[in-house]
PDB file of N, CA and C in Angstrom:
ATOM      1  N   UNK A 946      48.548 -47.323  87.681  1.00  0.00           N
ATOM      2  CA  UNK A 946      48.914 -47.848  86.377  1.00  0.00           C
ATOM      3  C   UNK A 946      50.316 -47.359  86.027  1.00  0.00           C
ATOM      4  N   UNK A 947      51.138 -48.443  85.736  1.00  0.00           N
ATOM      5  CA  UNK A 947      52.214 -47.483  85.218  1.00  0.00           C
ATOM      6  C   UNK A 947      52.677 -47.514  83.551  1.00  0.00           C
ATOM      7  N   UNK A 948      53.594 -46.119  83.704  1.00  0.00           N
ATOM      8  CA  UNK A 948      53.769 -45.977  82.554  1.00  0.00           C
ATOM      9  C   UNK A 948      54.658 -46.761  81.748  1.00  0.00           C
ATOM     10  N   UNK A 949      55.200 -47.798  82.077  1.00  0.00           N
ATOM     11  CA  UNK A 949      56.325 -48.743  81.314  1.00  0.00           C
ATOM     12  C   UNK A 949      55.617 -50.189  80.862  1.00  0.00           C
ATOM     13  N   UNK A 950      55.739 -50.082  79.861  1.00  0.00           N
ATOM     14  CA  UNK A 950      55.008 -51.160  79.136  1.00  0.00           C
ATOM     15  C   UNK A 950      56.591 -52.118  78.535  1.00  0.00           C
ATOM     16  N   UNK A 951      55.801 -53.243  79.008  1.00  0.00           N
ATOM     17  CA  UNK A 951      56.791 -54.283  78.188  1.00  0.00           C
ATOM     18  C   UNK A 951      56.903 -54.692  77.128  1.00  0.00           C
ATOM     19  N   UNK A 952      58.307 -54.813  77.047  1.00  0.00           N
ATOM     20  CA  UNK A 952      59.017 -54.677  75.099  1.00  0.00           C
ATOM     21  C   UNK A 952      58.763 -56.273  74.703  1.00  0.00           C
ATOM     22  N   UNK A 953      57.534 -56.453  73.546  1.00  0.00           N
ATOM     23  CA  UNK A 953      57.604 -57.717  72.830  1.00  0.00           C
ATOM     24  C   UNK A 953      58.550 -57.625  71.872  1.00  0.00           C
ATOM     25  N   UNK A 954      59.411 -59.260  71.928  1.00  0.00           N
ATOM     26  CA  UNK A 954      59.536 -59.194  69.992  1.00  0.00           C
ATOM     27  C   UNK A 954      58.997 -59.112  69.214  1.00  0.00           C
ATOM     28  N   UNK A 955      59.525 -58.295  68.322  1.00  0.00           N
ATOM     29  CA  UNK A 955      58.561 -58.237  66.615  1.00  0.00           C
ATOM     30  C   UNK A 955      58.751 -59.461  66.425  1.00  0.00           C
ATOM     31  N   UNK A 956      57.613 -59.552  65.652  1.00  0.00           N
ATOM     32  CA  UNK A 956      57.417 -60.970  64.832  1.00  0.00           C
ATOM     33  C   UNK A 956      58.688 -61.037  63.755  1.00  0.00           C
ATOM     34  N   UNK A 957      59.269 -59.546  63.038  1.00  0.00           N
ATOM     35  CA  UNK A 957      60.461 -60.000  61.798  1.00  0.00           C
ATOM     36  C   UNK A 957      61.116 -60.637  62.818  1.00  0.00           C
ATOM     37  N   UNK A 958      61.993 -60.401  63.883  1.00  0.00           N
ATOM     38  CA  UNK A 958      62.958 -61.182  64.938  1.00  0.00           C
ATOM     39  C   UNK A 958      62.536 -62.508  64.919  1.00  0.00           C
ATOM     40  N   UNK A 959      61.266 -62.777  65.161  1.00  0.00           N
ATOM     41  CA  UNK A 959      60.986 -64.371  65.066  1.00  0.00           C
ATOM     42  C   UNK A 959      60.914 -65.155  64.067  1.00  0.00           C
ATOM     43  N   UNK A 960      61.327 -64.173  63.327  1.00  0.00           N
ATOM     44  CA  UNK A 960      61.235 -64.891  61.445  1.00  0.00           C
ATOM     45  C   UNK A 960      62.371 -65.217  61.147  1.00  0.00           C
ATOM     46  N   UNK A 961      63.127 -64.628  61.321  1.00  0.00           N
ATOM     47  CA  UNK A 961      64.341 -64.437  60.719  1.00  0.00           C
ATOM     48  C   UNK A 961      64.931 -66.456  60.745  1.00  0.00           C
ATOM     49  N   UNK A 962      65.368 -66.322  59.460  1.00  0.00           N
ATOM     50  CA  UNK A 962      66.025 -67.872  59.489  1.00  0.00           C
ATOM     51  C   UNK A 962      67.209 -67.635  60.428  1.00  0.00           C
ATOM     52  N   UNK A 963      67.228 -69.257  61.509  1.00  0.00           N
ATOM     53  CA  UNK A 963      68.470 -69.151  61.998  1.00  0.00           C
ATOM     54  C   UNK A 963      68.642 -68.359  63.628  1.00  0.00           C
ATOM     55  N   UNK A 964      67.269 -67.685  63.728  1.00  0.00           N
ATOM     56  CA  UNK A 964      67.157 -66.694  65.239  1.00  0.00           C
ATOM     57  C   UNK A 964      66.448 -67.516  65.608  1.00  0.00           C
ATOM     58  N   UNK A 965      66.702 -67.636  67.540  1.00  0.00           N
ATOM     59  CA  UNK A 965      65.843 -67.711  68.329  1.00  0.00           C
ATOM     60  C   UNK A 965      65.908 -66.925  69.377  1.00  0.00           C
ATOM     61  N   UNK A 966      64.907 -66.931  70.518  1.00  0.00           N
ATOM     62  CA  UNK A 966      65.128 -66.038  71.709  1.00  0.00           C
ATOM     63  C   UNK A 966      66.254 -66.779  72.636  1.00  0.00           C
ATOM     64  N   UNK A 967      66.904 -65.856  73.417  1.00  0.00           N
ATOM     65  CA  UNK A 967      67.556 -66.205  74.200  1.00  0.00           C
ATOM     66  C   UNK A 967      67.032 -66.718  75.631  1.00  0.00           C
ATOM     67  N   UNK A 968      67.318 -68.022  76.022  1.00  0.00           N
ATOM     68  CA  UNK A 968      66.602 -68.530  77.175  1.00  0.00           C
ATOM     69  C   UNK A 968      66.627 -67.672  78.785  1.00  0.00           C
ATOM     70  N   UNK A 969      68.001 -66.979  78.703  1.00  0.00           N
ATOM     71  CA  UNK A 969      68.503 -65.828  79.677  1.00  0.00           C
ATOM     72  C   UNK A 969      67.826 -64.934  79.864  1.00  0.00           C
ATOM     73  N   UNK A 970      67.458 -64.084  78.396  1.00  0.00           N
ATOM     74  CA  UNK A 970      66.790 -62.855  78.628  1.00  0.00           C
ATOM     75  C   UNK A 970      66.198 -62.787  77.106  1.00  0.00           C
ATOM     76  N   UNK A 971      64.702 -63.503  76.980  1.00  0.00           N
ATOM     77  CA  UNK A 971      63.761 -64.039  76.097  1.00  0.00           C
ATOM     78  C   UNK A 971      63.614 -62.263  75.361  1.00  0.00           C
ATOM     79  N   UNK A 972      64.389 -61.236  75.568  1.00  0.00           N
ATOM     80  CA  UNK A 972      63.660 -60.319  74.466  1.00  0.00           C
ATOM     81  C   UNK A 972      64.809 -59.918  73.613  1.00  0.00           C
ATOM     82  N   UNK A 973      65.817 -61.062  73.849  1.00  0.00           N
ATOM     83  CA  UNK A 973      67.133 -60.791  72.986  1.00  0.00           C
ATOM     84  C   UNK A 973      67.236 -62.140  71.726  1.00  0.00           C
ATOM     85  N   UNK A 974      66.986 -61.555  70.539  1.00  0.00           N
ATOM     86  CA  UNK A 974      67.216 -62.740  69.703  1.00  0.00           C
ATOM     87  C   UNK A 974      68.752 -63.176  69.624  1.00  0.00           C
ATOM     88  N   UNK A 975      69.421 -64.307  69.523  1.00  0.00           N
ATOM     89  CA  UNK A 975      70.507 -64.796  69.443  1.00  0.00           C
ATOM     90  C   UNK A 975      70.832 -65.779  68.064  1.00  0.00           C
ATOM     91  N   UNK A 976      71.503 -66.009  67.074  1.00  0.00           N
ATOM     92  CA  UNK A 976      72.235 -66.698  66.543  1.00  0.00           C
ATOM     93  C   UNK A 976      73.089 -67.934  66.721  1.00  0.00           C
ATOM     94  N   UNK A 977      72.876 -69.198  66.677  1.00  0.00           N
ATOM     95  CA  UNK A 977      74.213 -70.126  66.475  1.00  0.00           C
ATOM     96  C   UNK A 977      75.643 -69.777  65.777  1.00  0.00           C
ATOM     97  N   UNK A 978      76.468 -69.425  66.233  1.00  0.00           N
ATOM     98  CA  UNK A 978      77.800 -69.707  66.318  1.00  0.00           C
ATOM     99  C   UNK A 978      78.343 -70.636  65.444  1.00  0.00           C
ATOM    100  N   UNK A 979      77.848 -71.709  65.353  1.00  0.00           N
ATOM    101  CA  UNK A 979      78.074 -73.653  64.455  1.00  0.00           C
ATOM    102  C   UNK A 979      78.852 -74.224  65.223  1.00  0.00           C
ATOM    103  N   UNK A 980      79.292 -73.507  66.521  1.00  0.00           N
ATOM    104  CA  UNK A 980      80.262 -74.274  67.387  1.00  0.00           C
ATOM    105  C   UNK A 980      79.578 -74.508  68.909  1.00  0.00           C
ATOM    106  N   UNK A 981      78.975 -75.554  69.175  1.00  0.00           N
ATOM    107  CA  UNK A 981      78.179 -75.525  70.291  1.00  0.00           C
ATOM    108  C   UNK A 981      78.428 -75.211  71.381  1.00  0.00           C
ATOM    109  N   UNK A 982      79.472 -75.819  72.014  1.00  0.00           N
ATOM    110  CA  UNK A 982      80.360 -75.164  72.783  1.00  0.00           C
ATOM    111  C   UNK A 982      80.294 -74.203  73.203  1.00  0.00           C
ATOM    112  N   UNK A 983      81.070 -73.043  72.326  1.00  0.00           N
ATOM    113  CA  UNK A 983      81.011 -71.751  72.258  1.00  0.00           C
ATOM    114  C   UNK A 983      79.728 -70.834  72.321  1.00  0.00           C
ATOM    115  N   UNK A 984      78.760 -71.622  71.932  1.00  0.00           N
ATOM    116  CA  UNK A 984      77.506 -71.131  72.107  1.00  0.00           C
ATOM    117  C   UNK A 984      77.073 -70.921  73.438  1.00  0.00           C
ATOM    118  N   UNK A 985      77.299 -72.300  74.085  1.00  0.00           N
ATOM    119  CA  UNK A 985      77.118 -72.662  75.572  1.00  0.00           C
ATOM    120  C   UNK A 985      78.100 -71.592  76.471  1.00  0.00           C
ATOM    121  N   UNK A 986      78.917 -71.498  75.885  1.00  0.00           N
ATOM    122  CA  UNK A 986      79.738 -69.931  77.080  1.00  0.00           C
ATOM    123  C   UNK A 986      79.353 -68.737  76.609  1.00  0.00           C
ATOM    124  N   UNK A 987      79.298 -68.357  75.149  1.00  0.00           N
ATOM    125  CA  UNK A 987      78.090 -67.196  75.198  1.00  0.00           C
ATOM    126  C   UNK A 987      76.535 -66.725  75.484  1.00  0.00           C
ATOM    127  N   UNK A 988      76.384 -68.270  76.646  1.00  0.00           N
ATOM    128  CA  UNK A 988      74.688 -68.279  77.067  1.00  0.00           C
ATOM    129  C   UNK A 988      73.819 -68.262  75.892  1.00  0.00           C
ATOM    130  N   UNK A 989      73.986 -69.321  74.913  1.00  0.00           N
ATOM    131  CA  UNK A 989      72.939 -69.871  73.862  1.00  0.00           C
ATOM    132  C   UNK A 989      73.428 -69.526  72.171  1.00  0.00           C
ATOM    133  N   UNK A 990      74.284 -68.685  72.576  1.00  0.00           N
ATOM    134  CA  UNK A 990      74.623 -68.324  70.629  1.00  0.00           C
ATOM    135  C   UNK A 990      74.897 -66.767  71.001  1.00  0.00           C
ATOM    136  N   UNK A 991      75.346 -66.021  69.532  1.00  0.00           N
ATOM    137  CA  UNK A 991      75.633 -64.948  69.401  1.00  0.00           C
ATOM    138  C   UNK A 991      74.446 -64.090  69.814  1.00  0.00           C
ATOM    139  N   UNK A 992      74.379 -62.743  70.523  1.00  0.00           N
ATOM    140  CA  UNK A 992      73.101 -62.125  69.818  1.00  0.00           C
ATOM    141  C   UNK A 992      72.976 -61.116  68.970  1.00  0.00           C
ATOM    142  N   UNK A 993      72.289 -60.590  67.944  1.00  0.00           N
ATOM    143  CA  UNK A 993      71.870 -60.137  66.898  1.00  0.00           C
ATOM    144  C   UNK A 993      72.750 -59.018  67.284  1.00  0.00           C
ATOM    145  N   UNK A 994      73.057 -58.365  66.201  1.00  0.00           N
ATOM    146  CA  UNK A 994      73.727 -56.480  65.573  1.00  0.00           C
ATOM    147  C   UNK A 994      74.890 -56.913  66.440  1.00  0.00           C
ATOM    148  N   UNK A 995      75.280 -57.753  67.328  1.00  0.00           N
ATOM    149  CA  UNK A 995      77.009 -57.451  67.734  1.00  0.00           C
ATOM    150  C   UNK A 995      77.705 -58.452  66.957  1.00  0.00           C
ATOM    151  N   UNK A 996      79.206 -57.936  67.245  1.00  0.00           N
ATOM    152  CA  UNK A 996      80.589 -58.974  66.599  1.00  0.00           C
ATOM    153  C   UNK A 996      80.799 -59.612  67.800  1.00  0.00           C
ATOM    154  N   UNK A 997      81.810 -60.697  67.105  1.00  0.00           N
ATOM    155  CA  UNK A 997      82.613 -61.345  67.878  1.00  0.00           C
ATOM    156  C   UNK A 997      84.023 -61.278  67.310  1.00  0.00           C
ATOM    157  N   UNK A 998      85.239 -61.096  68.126  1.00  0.00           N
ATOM    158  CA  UNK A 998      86.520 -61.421  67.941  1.00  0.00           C
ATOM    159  C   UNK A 998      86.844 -62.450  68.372  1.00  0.00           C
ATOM    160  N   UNK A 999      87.892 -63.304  68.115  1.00  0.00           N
ATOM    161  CA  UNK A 999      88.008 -64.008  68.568  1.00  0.00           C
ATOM    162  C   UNK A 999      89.423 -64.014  68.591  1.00  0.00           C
ATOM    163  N   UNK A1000      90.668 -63.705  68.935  1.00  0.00           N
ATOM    164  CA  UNK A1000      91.718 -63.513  69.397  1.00  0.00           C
ATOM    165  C   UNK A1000      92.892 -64.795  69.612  1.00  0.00           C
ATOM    166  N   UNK A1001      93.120 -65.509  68.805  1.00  0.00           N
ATOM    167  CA  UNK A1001      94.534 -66.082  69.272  1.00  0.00           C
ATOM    168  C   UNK A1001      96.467 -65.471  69.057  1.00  0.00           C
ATOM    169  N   UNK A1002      96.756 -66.663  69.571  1.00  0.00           N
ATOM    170  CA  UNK A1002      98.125 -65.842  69.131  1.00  0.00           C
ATOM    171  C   UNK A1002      98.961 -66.180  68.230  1.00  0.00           C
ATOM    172  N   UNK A1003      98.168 -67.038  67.837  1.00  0.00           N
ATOM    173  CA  UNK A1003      98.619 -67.513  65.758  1.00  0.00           C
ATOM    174  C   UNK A1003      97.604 -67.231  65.043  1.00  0.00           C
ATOM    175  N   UNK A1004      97.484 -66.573  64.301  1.00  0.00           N
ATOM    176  CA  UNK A1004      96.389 -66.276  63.438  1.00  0.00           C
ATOM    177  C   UNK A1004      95.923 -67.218  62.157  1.00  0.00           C
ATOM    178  N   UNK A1005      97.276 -68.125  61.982  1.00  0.00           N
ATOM    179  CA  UNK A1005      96.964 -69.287  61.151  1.00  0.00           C
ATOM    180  C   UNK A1005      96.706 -70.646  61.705  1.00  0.00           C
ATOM    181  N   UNK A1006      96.345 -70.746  63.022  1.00  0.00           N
ATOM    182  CA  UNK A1006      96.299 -71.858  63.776  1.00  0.00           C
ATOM    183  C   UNK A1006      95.346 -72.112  63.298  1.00  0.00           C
ATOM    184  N   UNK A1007      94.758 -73.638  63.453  1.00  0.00           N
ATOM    185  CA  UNK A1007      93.890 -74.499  63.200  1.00  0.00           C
ATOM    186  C   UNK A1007      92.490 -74.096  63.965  1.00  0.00           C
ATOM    187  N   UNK A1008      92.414 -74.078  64.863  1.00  0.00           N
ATOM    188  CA  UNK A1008      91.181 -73.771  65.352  1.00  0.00           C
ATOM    189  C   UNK A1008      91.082 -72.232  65.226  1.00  0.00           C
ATOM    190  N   UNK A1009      91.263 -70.861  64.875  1.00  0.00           N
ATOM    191  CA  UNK A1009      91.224 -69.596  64.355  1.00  0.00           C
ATOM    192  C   UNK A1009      90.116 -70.735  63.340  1.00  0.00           C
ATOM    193  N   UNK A1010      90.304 -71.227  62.385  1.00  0.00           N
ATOM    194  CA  UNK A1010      90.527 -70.925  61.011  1.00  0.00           C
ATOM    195  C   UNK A1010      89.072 -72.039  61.003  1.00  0.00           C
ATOM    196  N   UNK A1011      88.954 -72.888  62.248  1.00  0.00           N
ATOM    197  CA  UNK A1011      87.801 -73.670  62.400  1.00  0.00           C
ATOM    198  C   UNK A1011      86.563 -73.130  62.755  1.00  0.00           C
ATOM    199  N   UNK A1012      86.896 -72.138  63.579  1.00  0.00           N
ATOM    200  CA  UNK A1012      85.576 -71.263  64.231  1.00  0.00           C
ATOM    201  C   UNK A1012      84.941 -70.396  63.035  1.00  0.00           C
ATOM    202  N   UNK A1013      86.081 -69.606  62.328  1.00  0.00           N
ATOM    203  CA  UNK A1013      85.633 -69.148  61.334  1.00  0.00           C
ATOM    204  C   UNK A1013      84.602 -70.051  60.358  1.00  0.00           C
ATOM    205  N   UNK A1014      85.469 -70.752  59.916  1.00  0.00           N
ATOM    206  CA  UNK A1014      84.135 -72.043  58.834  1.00  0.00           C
ATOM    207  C   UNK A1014      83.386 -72.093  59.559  1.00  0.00           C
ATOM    208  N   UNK A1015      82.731 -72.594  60.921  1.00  0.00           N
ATOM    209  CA  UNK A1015      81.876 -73.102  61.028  1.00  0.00           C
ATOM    210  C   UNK A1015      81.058 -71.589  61.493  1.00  0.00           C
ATOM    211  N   UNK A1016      81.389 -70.513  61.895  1.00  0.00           N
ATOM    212  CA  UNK A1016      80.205 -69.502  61.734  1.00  0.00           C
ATOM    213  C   UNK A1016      80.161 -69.566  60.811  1.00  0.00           C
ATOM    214  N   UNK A1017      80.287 -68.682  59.281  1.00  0.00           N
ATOM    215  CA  UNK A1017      80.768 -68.627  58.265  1.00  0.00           C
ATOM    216  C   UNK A1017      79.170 -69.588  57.604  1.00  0.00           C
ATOM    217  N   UNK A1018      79.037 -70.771  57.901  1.00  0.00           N
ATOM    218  CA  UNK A1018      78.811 -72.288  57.394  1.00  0.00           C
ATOM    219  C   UNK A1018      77.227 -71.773  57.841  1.00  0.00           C
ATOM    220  N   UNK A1019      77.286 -71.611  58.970  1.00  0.00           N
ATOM    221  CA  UNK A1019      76.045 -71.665  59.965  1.00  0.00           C
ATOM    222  C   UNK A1019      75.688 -70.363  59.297  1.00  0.00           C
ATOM    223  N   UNK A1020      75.730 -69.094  59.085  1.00  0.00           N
ATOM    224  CA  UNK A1020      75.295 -67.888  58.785  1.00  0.00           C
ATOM    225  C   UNK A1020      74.722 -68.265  56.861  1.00  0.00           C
ATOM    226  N   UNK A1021      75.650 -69.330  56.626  1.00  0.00           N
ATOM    227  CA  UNK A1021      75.197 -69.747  55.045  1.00  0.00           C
ATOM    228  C   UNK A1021      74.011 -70.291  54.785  1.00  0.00           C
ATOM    229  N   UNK A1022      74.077 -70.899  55.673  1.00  0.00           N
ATOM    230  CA  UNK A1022      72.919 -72.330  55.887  1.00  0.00           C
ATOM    231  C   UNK A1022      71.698 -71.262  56.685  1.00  0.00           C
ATOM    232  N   UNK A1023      71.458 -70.383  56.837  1.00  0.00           N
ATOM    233  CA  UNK A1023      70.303 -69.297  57.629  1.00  0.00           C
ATOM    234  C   UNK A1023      70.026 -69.018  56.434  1.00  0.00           C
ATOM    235  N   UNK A1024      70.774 -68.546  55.280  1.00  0.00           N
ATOM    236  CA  UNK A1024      70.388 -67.294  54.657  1.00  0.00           C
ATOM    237  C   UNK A1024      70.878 -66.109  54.711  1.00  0.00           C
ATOM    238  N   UNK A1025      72.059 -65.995  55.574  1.00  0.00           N
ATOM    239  CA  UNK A1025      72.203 -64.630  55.975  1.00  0.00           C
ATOM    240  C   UNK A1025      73.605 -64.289  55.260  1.00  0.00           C
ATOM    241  N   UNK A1026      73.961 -62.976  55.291  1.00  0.00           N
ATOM    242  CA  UNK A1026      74.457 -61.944  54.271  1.00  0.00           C
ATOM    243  C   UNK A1026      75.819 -62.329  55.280  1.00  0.00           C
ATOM    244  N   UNK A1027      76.923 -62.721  54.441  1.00  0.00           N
ATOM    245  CA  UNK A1027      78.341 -62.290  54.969  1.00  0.00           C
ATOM    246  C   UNK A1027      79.328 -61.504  54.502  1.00  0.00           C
ATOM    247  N   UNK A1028      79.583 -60.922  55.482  1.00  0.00           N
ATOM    248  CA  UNK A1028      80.927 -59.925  55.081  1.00  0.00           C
ATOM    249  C   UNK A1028      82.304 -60.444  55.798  1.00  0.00           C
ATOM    250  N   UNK A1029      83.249 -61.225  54.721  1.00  0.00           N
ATOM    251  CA  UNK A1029      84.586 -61.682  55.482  1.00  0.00           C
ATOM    252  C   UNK A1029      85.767 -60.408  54.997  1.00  0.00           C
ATOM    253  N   UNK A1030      86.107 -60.031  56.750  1.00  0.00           N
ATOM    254  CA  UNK A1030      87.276 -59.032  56.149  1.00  0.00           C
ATOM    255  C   UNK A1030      88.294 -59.809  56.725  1.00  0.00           C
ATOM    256  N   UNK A1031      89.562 -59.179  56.142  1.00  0.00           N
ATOM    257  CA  UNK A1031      91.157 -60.385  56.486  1.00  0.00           C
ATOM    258  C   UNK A1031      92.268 -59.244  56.482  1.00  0.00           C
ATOM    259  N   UNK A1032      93.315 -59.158  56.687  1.00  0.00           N
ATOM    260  CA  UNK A1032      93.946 -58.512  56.627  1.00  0.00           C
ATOM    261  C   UNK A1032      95.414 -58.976  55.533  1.00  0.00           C
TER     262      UNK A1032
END
């Protein structure tokens, strides 16, 4: 018998508006992004407790300022708590 038992999700993780499991590695909840795309190269959406940067080399360029709204939009539309910092 061994001693390592496998990690379920809590049910709050499956509650949460806006989470699902990640198809990669089903014990990681992940987030939509609002940009599908981007979802699709981060293997399904954000996942839970990390950031994302996102780095260009205009900071007022058009798409900076698109990705933002549409997380931003998508984290609104969950329910979930935002904190926008700017410099």
């Amino acid at each position: 018998m061994s001693a390592f038992k496998r990690r379920l999700p809590t049910s709050a993780q499956q509650n949460l508006p806006g989470v699902r499991l990640c198809a990669l590695s089903p014990f990681h909840p992940i987030m939509s992004t609002g940009v599908p795309s981007l979802d699709d190269v981060l293997g399904g959406g954000l996942p839970l407790s990390t950031s994302l940067l996102v780095q260009c080399p205009d900071s007022y360029s058009a798409w900076t300022l698109l990705v933002q709204k549409y997380f931003i939009s998508q984290g609104l539309r969950s329910g979930h708590d935002i904190c926008l910092v700017g410099d």
